[in-house]
Amino acid sequence: MPALACLRRLCRHVSPQAVLFLLFIFCLFSVFISAYYLYGWKRGLEPSADAPEPDCGDPPPVAPSRLLPLKPVQAATPSRTDPLVLVFVESLYSQLGQEVVAILESSRFKYRTEIAPGKGDMPTLTDKGRGRFALIIYENILKYVNLDAWNRELLDKYCVAYGVGIIGFFKANENSLLSAQLKGFPLFLHSNLGLKDCSINPKSPLLYVTRPSEVEKGVLPGEDWTVFQSNHSTYEPVLLAKTRSSESIPHLGADAGLHAALHATVVQDLGLHDGIQRVLFGNNLNFWLHKLVFVDAVAFLTGKRLSLPLDRYILVDIDDIFVGKEGTRMKVEDVKALFDTQNELRAHIPNFTFNLGYSGKFFHTGTDAEDAGDDLLLSYVKEFWWFPHMWSHMQPHLFHNQSVLAEQMALNKKFAVEHGIPTDMGYAVAPHHSGVYPVHVQLYEAWKQVWSIRVTSTEEYPHLKPARYRRGFIHNGIMVLPRQTCGLFTHTIFYNEYPGGSSELDKIINGGELFLTVLLNPISIFMTHLSNYGNDRLGLYTFKHLVRFLHSWTNLRLQTLPPVQLAQKYFQIFSEEKDPLWQHQRAHDDPVALKYTFHEVITAGSDASSKLRALQNRCLVPGWYATHIERWLNAYHANQILVLDGKLLRTEPAKVMDMVQKFLGVTNTIDYHKTLAFDPKKGFWCQLLEGGKTKCLGKSKGRKYPEMDLDVSGGHTTCSTCIRSRAFLKDYYRDHNIELSKLLYKMGQTLPTWLREDLQNTR
């Protein structure tokens, strides 16, 4: 009490100016204290510039807190988590995030994407004592490191309790520190490096598909690599590379021989530090070895729950045998090379056999040398597998009469019998995959009637692209398998004239698209053509080098089976694909489309069935225009792309065509104002002919479609959910459209009318 009385007397003698001055000093002091802790907190979670700069040959000292006893690692327990991957991405449009998702989709692993949270917004990790995710992936590992304390502790405890691992990527940029410590971890990062000569650590426990017997000689793509360094026993290097020069890491010392040292570009955290296993990548997935190791990382961290067996079945179809223009067909030496290469491939693929598809009408229609090649090929008839196309190579969907189709097939069968070609393989391929999907009923009936066909294949189901979405189905007792391309087409016949240069073909084979197709698919049927086996024999070149590459870099067990056995194997693995998805939402017996309305499809939640979610994606994803344009921008400069207003194209096509011609720099331009005329009966613009007549598109064009969810009953039309569907779509696409407007503005493109109106109405 006396002290309080003294304080009161003191306050009476202090002037108001002094009180204000003291208050100012107190506020200033508070600001400095707050800034210190806020800045220190942020810097503590990001690479620190104050970290020592260790020499690669002199590992950095470990903080005392890291010298505590090693923590035990909880093994992944399949019964306690769902086989679902949680992927934290920077945005819906980020390239690395899309590449991660593409690999998961190709492997048919279930996943959920979330925008990486900074504070809050961590999705629910458990459900009734069961873990919802078997693996966590961060596109940017700093988003994990920089999580607020509450969410970081929540996620780490989940990972420890359920044995869930984390995969993270560190992608350096111009603002990244050259050397830093990842705060909270005994791990140092050295960034913005150029690297070369990548090798695999043979002692890494991560390896499953990857074979550590090779060195990838040459420069690694980009100069923004990060390498990892630590002396803690929890870290095990997976991939290692050399710096391109000693100057790449100048702070490591003046020793000119330092560039010969190996540095880890991918490191595995065994979980001895904090009980959580992690795999960290020092770049994105542009480097093919990163993709391969990423597949192994997913398998390892999930206890191989999310992994494919090592068996890979390969079938190589050679379409259009006997078909082709003079100068593109096989000659005697080409046929001998085909036979010799088949025997060579059998050293790595037991009983490998090329599968030859023929149209007998074109036998002996080449040059004399090519006809001699036809004869030699038939002399080897028992050495290959054979399957029929159409007799005249016509597309089956053009035949609406089953008997006519059967007559064409009978001619091809007669040719086969006359030349000793086996007719009991049970496999056929329609020219251009016509009539396979969408299903041409007459084709399937004629196949069964004439050939007793049990298997076919197509690249069209359910969509041509992206290839990772191709699936199989069974219709009318005939098994339809997905078919893959291999970078070869009818016009790719010369190595030095390959589109983009011969290096592009080699890139596809050696770690590129063709390699990934085999890596991520247990069964691959490849489509090639007769012309790929004459001239420079690119078909033989491609598959010889592919098999060598697979054998050198992977532990995959390459095998083959005849088509019928291969189809049985496929539907044994993917039994859920037997029922086809029909293109029309109200056609045939598609159970998903028949069961749900349009509104129910587009508003389906995350707990909906996989088939319903797949149908929902087919409805909604095409409208992610910014995402699709971003993909184009990965390959082309913005000034090479012209974005057109679809509404303007419909109402003023001549004006739009003027814009197109100007953009393309066409010199001999066409005045479309004189060649197009509006047809009021069709409701759109048509070609203007002499005499004022018009030539329009067919009856299927210009049709009037019903409104969304229009229900016709009792002679009355109602649209009870139209408004709700429109409202949902407007809200769903709002952020997508905002991103599209930003992207178009950045590209210098004019906003389409519909987008401008939509943004004006957005509040």
Coordinates of N, CA and C in Angstrom, one line a residue, residues 585-721:
Q585 N -24.4 -39.0 -71.8 CA -24.8 -39.2 -70.4 C -26.1 -39.9 -70.2
R586 N -26.9 -40.0 -71.3 CA -28.1 -40.7 -71.2 C -28.3 -41.8 -72.2
A587 N -27.1 -42.3 -72.6 CA -27.1 -43.4 -73.6 C -26.8 -44.7 -73.0
H588 N -27.4 -45.8 -73.6 CA -27.1 -47.1 -73.2 C -27.3 -47.4 -71.7
D589 N -26.4 -48.1 -71.1 CA -26.6 -48.6 -69.7 C -25.5 -48.1 -68.8
D590 N -25.0 -46.9 -69.1 CA -23.9 -46.3 -68.2 C -24.5 -46.1 -66.8
P591 N -24.1 -46.9 -65.8 CA -24.8 -46.8 -64.5 C -24.6 -45.5 -63.8
V592 N -23.5 -44.8 -64.0 CA -23.3 -43.5 -63.4 C -24.2 -42.5 -64.0
A593 N -24.2 -42.4 -65.3 CA -25.0 -41.3 -66.0 C -26.5 -41.6 -65.8
L594 N -26.9 -42.8 -65.7 CA -28.3 -43.1 -65.5 C -28.8 -42.9 -64.1
K595 N -27.9 -43.0 -63.2 CA -28.3 -42.9 -61.8 C -28.4 -41.5 -61.3
Y596 N -27.6 -40.5 -61.9 CA -27.5 -39.2 -61.3 C -27.9 -38.2 -62.4
T597 N -28.5 -37.0 -61.9 CA -28.8 -35.9 -62.8 C -27.5 -35.1 -63.0
F598 N -27.6 -34.2 -64.0 CA -26.4 -33.3 -64.2 C -26.0 -32.6 -63.0
H599 N -27.0 -32.1 -62.3 CA -26.7 -31.3 -61.1 C -26.0 -32.2 -60.0
E600 N -26.4 -33.4 -59.9 CA -25.8 -34.3 -58.9 C -24.4 -34.6 -59.3
V601 N -24.1 -34.7 -60.6 CA -22.8 -35.1 -61.1 C -21.8 -33.9 -60.8
I602 N -22.2 -32.7 -61.2 CA -21.3 -31.6 -61.0 C -21.1 -31.2 -59.6
T603 N -22.0 -31.5 -58.7 CA -21.9 -31.1 -57.3 C -21.4 -32.2 -56.4
A604 N -21.0 -33.4 -57.0 CA -20.6 -34.5 -56.2 C -19.4 -34.1 -55.2
G605 N -19.4 -34.6 -54.0 CA -18.4 -34.3 -53.0 C -17.2 -35.3 -53.1
S606 N -16.3 -35.1 -52.2 CA -15.1 -35.9 -52.2 C -15.4 -37.3 -51.7
D607 N -16.5 -37.5 -51.1 CA -16.8 -38.9 -50.6 C -17.6 -39.7 -51.7
A608 N -17.8 -39.1 -52.9 CA -18.5 -39.8 -53.9 C -17.7 -40.9 -54.5
S609 N -18.3 -41.8 -55.2 CA -17.6 -43.0 -55.8 C -16.6 -42.5 -56.8
S610 N -15.6 -43.4 -57.1 CA -14.6 -43.0 -58.0 C -15.2 -42.8 -59.4
K611 N -16.2 -43.6 -59.8 CA -16.8 -43.5 -61.2 C -17.5 -42.2 -61.3
L612 N -18.2 -41.8 -60.2 CA -19.0 -40.5 -60.2 C -18.0 -39.3 -60.3
R613 N -16.9 -39.4 -59.5 CA -15.9 -38.3 -59.6 C -15.2 -38.2 -60.9
A614 N -15.0 -39.4 -61.6 CA -14.4 -39.4 -62.9 C -15.3 -38.7 -63.9
L615 N -16.6 -39.0 -63.8 CA -17.6 -38.4 -64.7 C -17.7 -36.9 -64.4
Q616 N -17.6 -36.5 -63.1 CA -17.6 -35.1 -62.7 C -16.4 -34.4 -63.3
N617 N -15.2 -35.0 -63.3 CA -14.0 -34.4 -63.9 C -14.2 -34.2 -65.4
R618 N -14.8 -35.1 -66.0 CA -15.0 -35.0 -67.5 C -15.9 -33.8 -67.8
C619 N -16.8 -33.5 -66.9 CA -17.7 -32.4 -67.1 C -17.0 -31.0 -66.7
L620 N -16.2 -31.0 -65.7 CA -15.8 -29.7 -65.1 C -14.4 -29.3 -65.6
V621 N -13.5 -30.3 -65.6 CA -12.1 -30.0 -65.9 C -11.8 -29.3 -67.2
P622 N -12.6 -29.6 -68.3 CA -12.3 -28.8 -69.6 C -12.5 -27.3 -69.4
G623 N -13.2 -26.9 -68.4 CA -13.4 -25.4 -68.2 C -12.3 -24.7 -67.5
W624 N -11.2 -25.5 -67.1 CA -10.1 -24.9 -66.4 C -9.2 -24.2 -67.5
Y625 N -9.6 -23.2 -68.2 CA -8.9 -22.7 -69.3 C -7.5 -22.2 -69.0
A626 N -7.4 -21.5 -67.8 CA -6.1 -21.0 -67.5 C -5.1 -22.2 -67.3
T627 N -5.5 -23.3 -66.8 CA -4.6 -24.4 -66.6 C -4.2 -25.0 -68.0
H628 N -5.1 -25.1 -68.9 CA -4.8 -25.6 -70.2 C -3.9 -24.7 -71.0
I629 N -4.1 -23.4 -70.9 CA -3.3 -22.4 -71.6 C -1.9 -22.4 -71.0
E630 N -1.8 -22.6 -69.7 CA -0.4 -22.6 -69.0 C 0.4 -23.7 -69.6
R631 N -0.2 -24.9 -69.9 CA 0.5 -26.0 -70.5 C 1.1 -25.6 -71.8
W632 N 0.3 -24.9 -72.6 CA 0.8 -24.4 -73.9 C 1.9 -23.5 -73.7
L633 N 1.9 -22.6 -72.7 CA 2.9 -21.7 -72.4 C 4.2 -22.3 -72.0
N634 N 4.1 -23.6 -71.6 CA 5.4 -24.3 -71.2 C 6.2 -24.7 -72.5
A635 N 5.5 -24.7 -73.6 CA 6.1 -25.0 -74.9 C 6.2 -23.9 -75.9
Y636 N 5.4 -22.9 -75.7 CA 5.4 -21.8 -76.7 C 5.4 -20.4 -76.0
H637 N 6.0 -19.4 -76.6 CA 6.0 -18.1 -76.0 C 4.6 -17.5 -76.2
A638 N 4.3 -16.6 -75.3 CA 2.9 -16.0 -75.3 C 2.6 -15.3 -76.6
N639 N 3.6 -14.7 -77.3 CA 3.3 -14.1 -78.6 C 3.1 -15.0 -79.7
Q640 N 3.2 -16.3 -79.4 CA 3.0 -17.4 -80.5 C 1.5 -17.9 -80.3
I641 N 0.8 -17.4 -79.4 CA -0.5 -18.0 -79.1 C -1.6 -16.9 -79.3
L642 N -2.6 -17.2 -80.0 CA -3.7 -16.3 -80.2 C -5.0 -16.9 -79.6
V643 N -5.6 -16.2 -78.7 CA -6.8 -16.6 -78.0 C -8.0 -15.9 -78.7
L644 N -8.9 -16.7 -79.1 CA -10.1 -16.1 -79.9 C -11.3 -16.1 -79.0
D645 N -12.2 -15.2 -79.3 CA -13.5 -15.1 -78.6 C -14.5 -16.0 -79.4
G646 N -14.9 -17.1 -78.7 CA -15.8 -18.1 -79.4 C -17.1 -17.4 -79.8
K647 N -17.6 -16.5 -79.0 CA -18.9 -15.8 -79.3 C -18.7 -15.0 -80.5
L648 N -17.6 -14.3 -80.6 CA -17.3 -13.5 -81.8 C -17.1 -14.3 -83.0
L649 N -16.5 -15.5 -82.9 CA -16.3 -16.4 -84.0 C -17.7 -16.9 -84.5
R650 N -18.6 -17.0 -83.6 CA -20.0 -17.5 -84.1 C -20.8 -16.4 -84.7
T651 N -20.6 -15.1 -84.2 CA -21.4 -14.0 -84.7 C -20.7 -13.3 -85.9
E652 N -19.4 -13.1 -85.8 CA -18.7 -12.4 -86.9 C -17.4 -13.2 -87.3
P653 N -17.6 -14.3 -88.0 CA -16.5 -15.2 -88.3 C -15.5 -14.5 -89.3
A654 N -16.0 -13.7 -90.2 CA -15.1 -13.0 -91.1 C -14.1 -12.1 -90.4
K655 N -14.6 -11.4 -89.4 CA -13.7 -10.5 -88.6 C -12.7 -11.3 -87.9
V656 N -13.1 -12.4 -87.3 CA -12.1 -13.3 -86.6 C -11.1 -13.9 -87.5
M657 N -11.5 -14.3 -88.7 CA -10.6 -14.8 -89.7 C -9.6 -13.8 -90.1
D658 N -10.0 -12.5 -90.2 CA -9.0 -11.5 -90.5 C -8.0 -11.4 -89.4
M659 N -8.4 -11.5 -88.2 CA -7.5 -11.5 -87.0 C -6.5 -12.6 -87.1
V660 N -7.0 -13.8 -87.5 CA -6.1 -15.0 -87.6 C -5.1 -14.9 -88.6
Q661 N -5.5 -14.4 -89.8 CA -4.6 -14.2 -90.9 C -3.5 -13.2 -90.6
K662 N -3.9 -12.1 -89.9 CA -3.0 -11.1 -89.5 C -2.0 -11.6 -88.5
F663 N -2.5 -12.4 -87.6 CA -1.6 -13.0 -86.5 C -0.6 -14.0 -87.2
L664 N -1.0 -14.8 -88.2 CA -0.1 -15.7 -88.8 C 0.8 -15.1 -89.8
G665 N 0.5 -13.8 -90.2 CA 1.4 -13.2 -91.1 C 1.1 -13.6 -92.6
V666 N -0.1 -14.1 -92.8 CA -0.4 -14.6 -94.2 C -0.4 -13.4 -95.2
T667 N 0.3 -13.7 -96.3 CA 0.4 -12.6 -97.3 C -0.7 -12.7 -98.3
N668 N -1.1 -13.9 -98.8 CA -2.2 -14.0 -99.7 C -3.5 -14.3 -98.9
T669 N -4.0 -13.2 -98.4 CA -5.2 -13.3 -97.5 C -6.5 -13.6 -98.3
I670 N -7.4 -14.1 -97.6 CA -8.8 -14.4 -98.2 C -9.8 -13.4 -97.5
D671 N -10.6 -12.8 -98.3 CA -11.7 -11.9 -97.8 C -12.9 -12.8 -97.4
Y672 N -13.0 -13.2 -96.2 CA -14.1 -14.0 -95.7 C -15.4 -13.3 -95.7
H673 N -15.4 -12.0 -95.8 CA -16.7 -11.3 -96.0 C -17.4 -11.7 -97.3
K674 N -16.6 -12.1 -98.2 CA -17.1 -12.5 -99.6 C -17.4 -14.0 -99.7
T675 N -16.9 -14.8 -98.8 CA -17.0 -16.2 -98.9 C -17.9 -16.9 -97.8
L676 N -18.4 -16.1 -96.9 CA -19.3 -16.6 -95.9 C -20.6 -15.8 -95.9
A677 N -21.7 -16.5 -95.6 CA -23.0 -15.9 -95.5 C -23.8 -16.6 -94.4
F678 N -24.6 -15.8 -93.7 CA -25.4 -16.3 -92.6 C -26.7 -17.1 -93.2
D679 N -26.9 -18.3 -92.7 CA -28.0 -19.1 -93.1 C -29.0 -19.1 -92.0
P680 N -30.1 -18.3 -92.1 CA -31.1 -18.2 -91.0 C -31.7 -19.6 -90.6
K681 N -31.8 -20.5 -91.6 CA -32.4 -21.8 -91.3 C -31.5 -22.6 -90.4
K682 N -30.2 -22.6 -90.7 CA -29.3 -23.4 -89.8 C -28.9 -22.6 -88.6
G683 N -29.0 -21.3 -88.7 CA -28.6 -20.5 -87.5 C -27.2 -20.2 -87.3
F684 N -26.4 -20.4 -88.4 CA -25.0 -20.1 -88.3 C -24.4 -19.8 -89.7
W685 N -23.2 -19.4 -89.8 CA -22.6 -18.9 -91.0 C -22.2 -20.1 -91.9
C686 N -22.3 -20.0 -93.2 CA -22.0 -21.1 -94.1 C -21.2 -20.6 -95.3
Q687 N -20.6 -21.6 -96.0 CA -19.8 -21.2 -97.2 C -20.8 -20.6 -98.3
L688 N -20.4 -19.5 -98.9 CA -21.2 -18.9 -99.9 C -20.7 -19.4 -101.3
L689 N -21.6 -19.9 -102.1 CA -21.3 -20.4 -103.4 C -21.7 -19.5 -104.5
E690 N -21.4 -19.8 -105.7 CA -21.9 -19.0 -106.8 C -23.4 -19.0 -106.9
G691 N -23.9 -17.9 -107.3 CA -25.4 -17.7 -107.4 C -26.1 -17.5 -106.1
G692 N -25.3 -17.2 -105.1 CA -25.9 -16.8 -103.8 C -26.3 -18.0 -102.9
K693 N -26.0 -19.2 -103.4 CA -26.4 -20.4 -102.6 C -25.3 -20.6 -101.5
T694 N -25.7 -21.4 -100.5 CA -24.8 -21.6 -99.4 C -24.6 -23.1 -99.2
K695 N -23.4 -23.5 -98.7 CA -23.1 -24.9 -98.4 C -22.8 -25.0 -96.9
C696 N -23.7 -25.6 -96.2 CA -23.5 -25.7 -94.7 C -23.1 -27.1 -94.2
L697 N -22.7 -27.1 -93.0 CA -22.3 -28.4 -92.4 C -23.5 -29.3 -92.3
G698 N -23.3 -30.6 -91.9 CA -24.4 -31.6 -91.9 C -25.5 -31.4 -90.9
K699 N -26.4 -32.3 -90.9 CA -27.6 -32.2 -90.1 C -27.3 -32.2 -88.6
S700 N -26.2 -32.8 -88.3 CA -25.8 -32.9 -86.8 C -25.3 -31.6 -86.3
K701 N -25.1 -30.6 -87.2 CA -24.6 -29.3 -86.7 C -25.7 -28.3 -86.7
G702 N -25.6 -27.4 -85.7 CA -26.6 -26.3 -85.6 C -27.9 -26.7 -84.9
R703 N -27.8 -27.9 -84.2 CA -29.0 -28.3 -83.5 C -29.2 -27.5 -82.2
K704 N -30.5 -27.5 -81.8 CA -30.9 -26.8 -80.5 C -30.8 -27.9 -79.4
Y705 N -30.2 -27.5 -78.3 CA -30.0 -28.4 -77.2 C -30.9 -28.0 -76.1
P706 N -31.4 -28.9 -75.3 CA -32.3 -28.5 -74.1 C -31.5 -27.9 -73.1
E707 N -32.2 -27.1 -72.2 CA -31.5 -26.5 -71.1 C -31.0 -27.5 -70.1
M708 N -30.1 -27.1 -69.2 CA -29.6 -28.0 -68.2 C -30.7 -28.5 -67.3
D709 N -30.7 -29.9 -67.1 CA -31.6 -30.5 -66.2 C -33.1 -30.3 -66.6
L710 N -33.3 -30.1 -67.9 CA -34.7 -29.9 -68.3 C -35.4 -31.2 -68.2
D711 N -36.5 -31.2 -67.4 CA -37.3 -32.4 -67.2 C -38.6 -32.3 -68.0
V712 N -38.9 -33.2 -68.8 CA -40.1 -33.2 -69.6 C -41.1 -34.3 -69.1
S713 N -42.2 -33.9 -68.6 CA -43.2 -34.8 -68.0 C -44.6 -34.3 -68.2
G714 N -45.5 -35.2 -68.6 CA -46.9 -34.8 -68.7 C -47.2 -33.6 -69.6
G715 N -46.3 -33.5 -70.6 CA -46.5 -32.4 -71.6 C -46.0 -31.0 -71.1
H716 N -45.5 -31.0 -69.9 CA -45.0 -29.7 -69.3 C -43.5 -29.8 -69.1
T717 N -42.8 -28.7 -69.3 CA -41.3 -28.7 -69.1 C -41.0 -27.9 -67.8
T718 N -40.2 -28.5 -67.0 CA -39.8 -27.8 -65.8 C -38.2 -27.8 -65.7
C719 N -37.7 -26.9 -65.0 CA -36.2 -26.8 -64.9 C -35.9 -26.4 -63.4
S720 N -36.3 -27.3 -62.5 CA -36.2 -27.0 -61.1 C -34.8 -26.8 -60.6
T721 N -33.8 -27.5 -61.3 CA -32.4 -27.4 -60.8 C -31.6 -26.6 -61.7

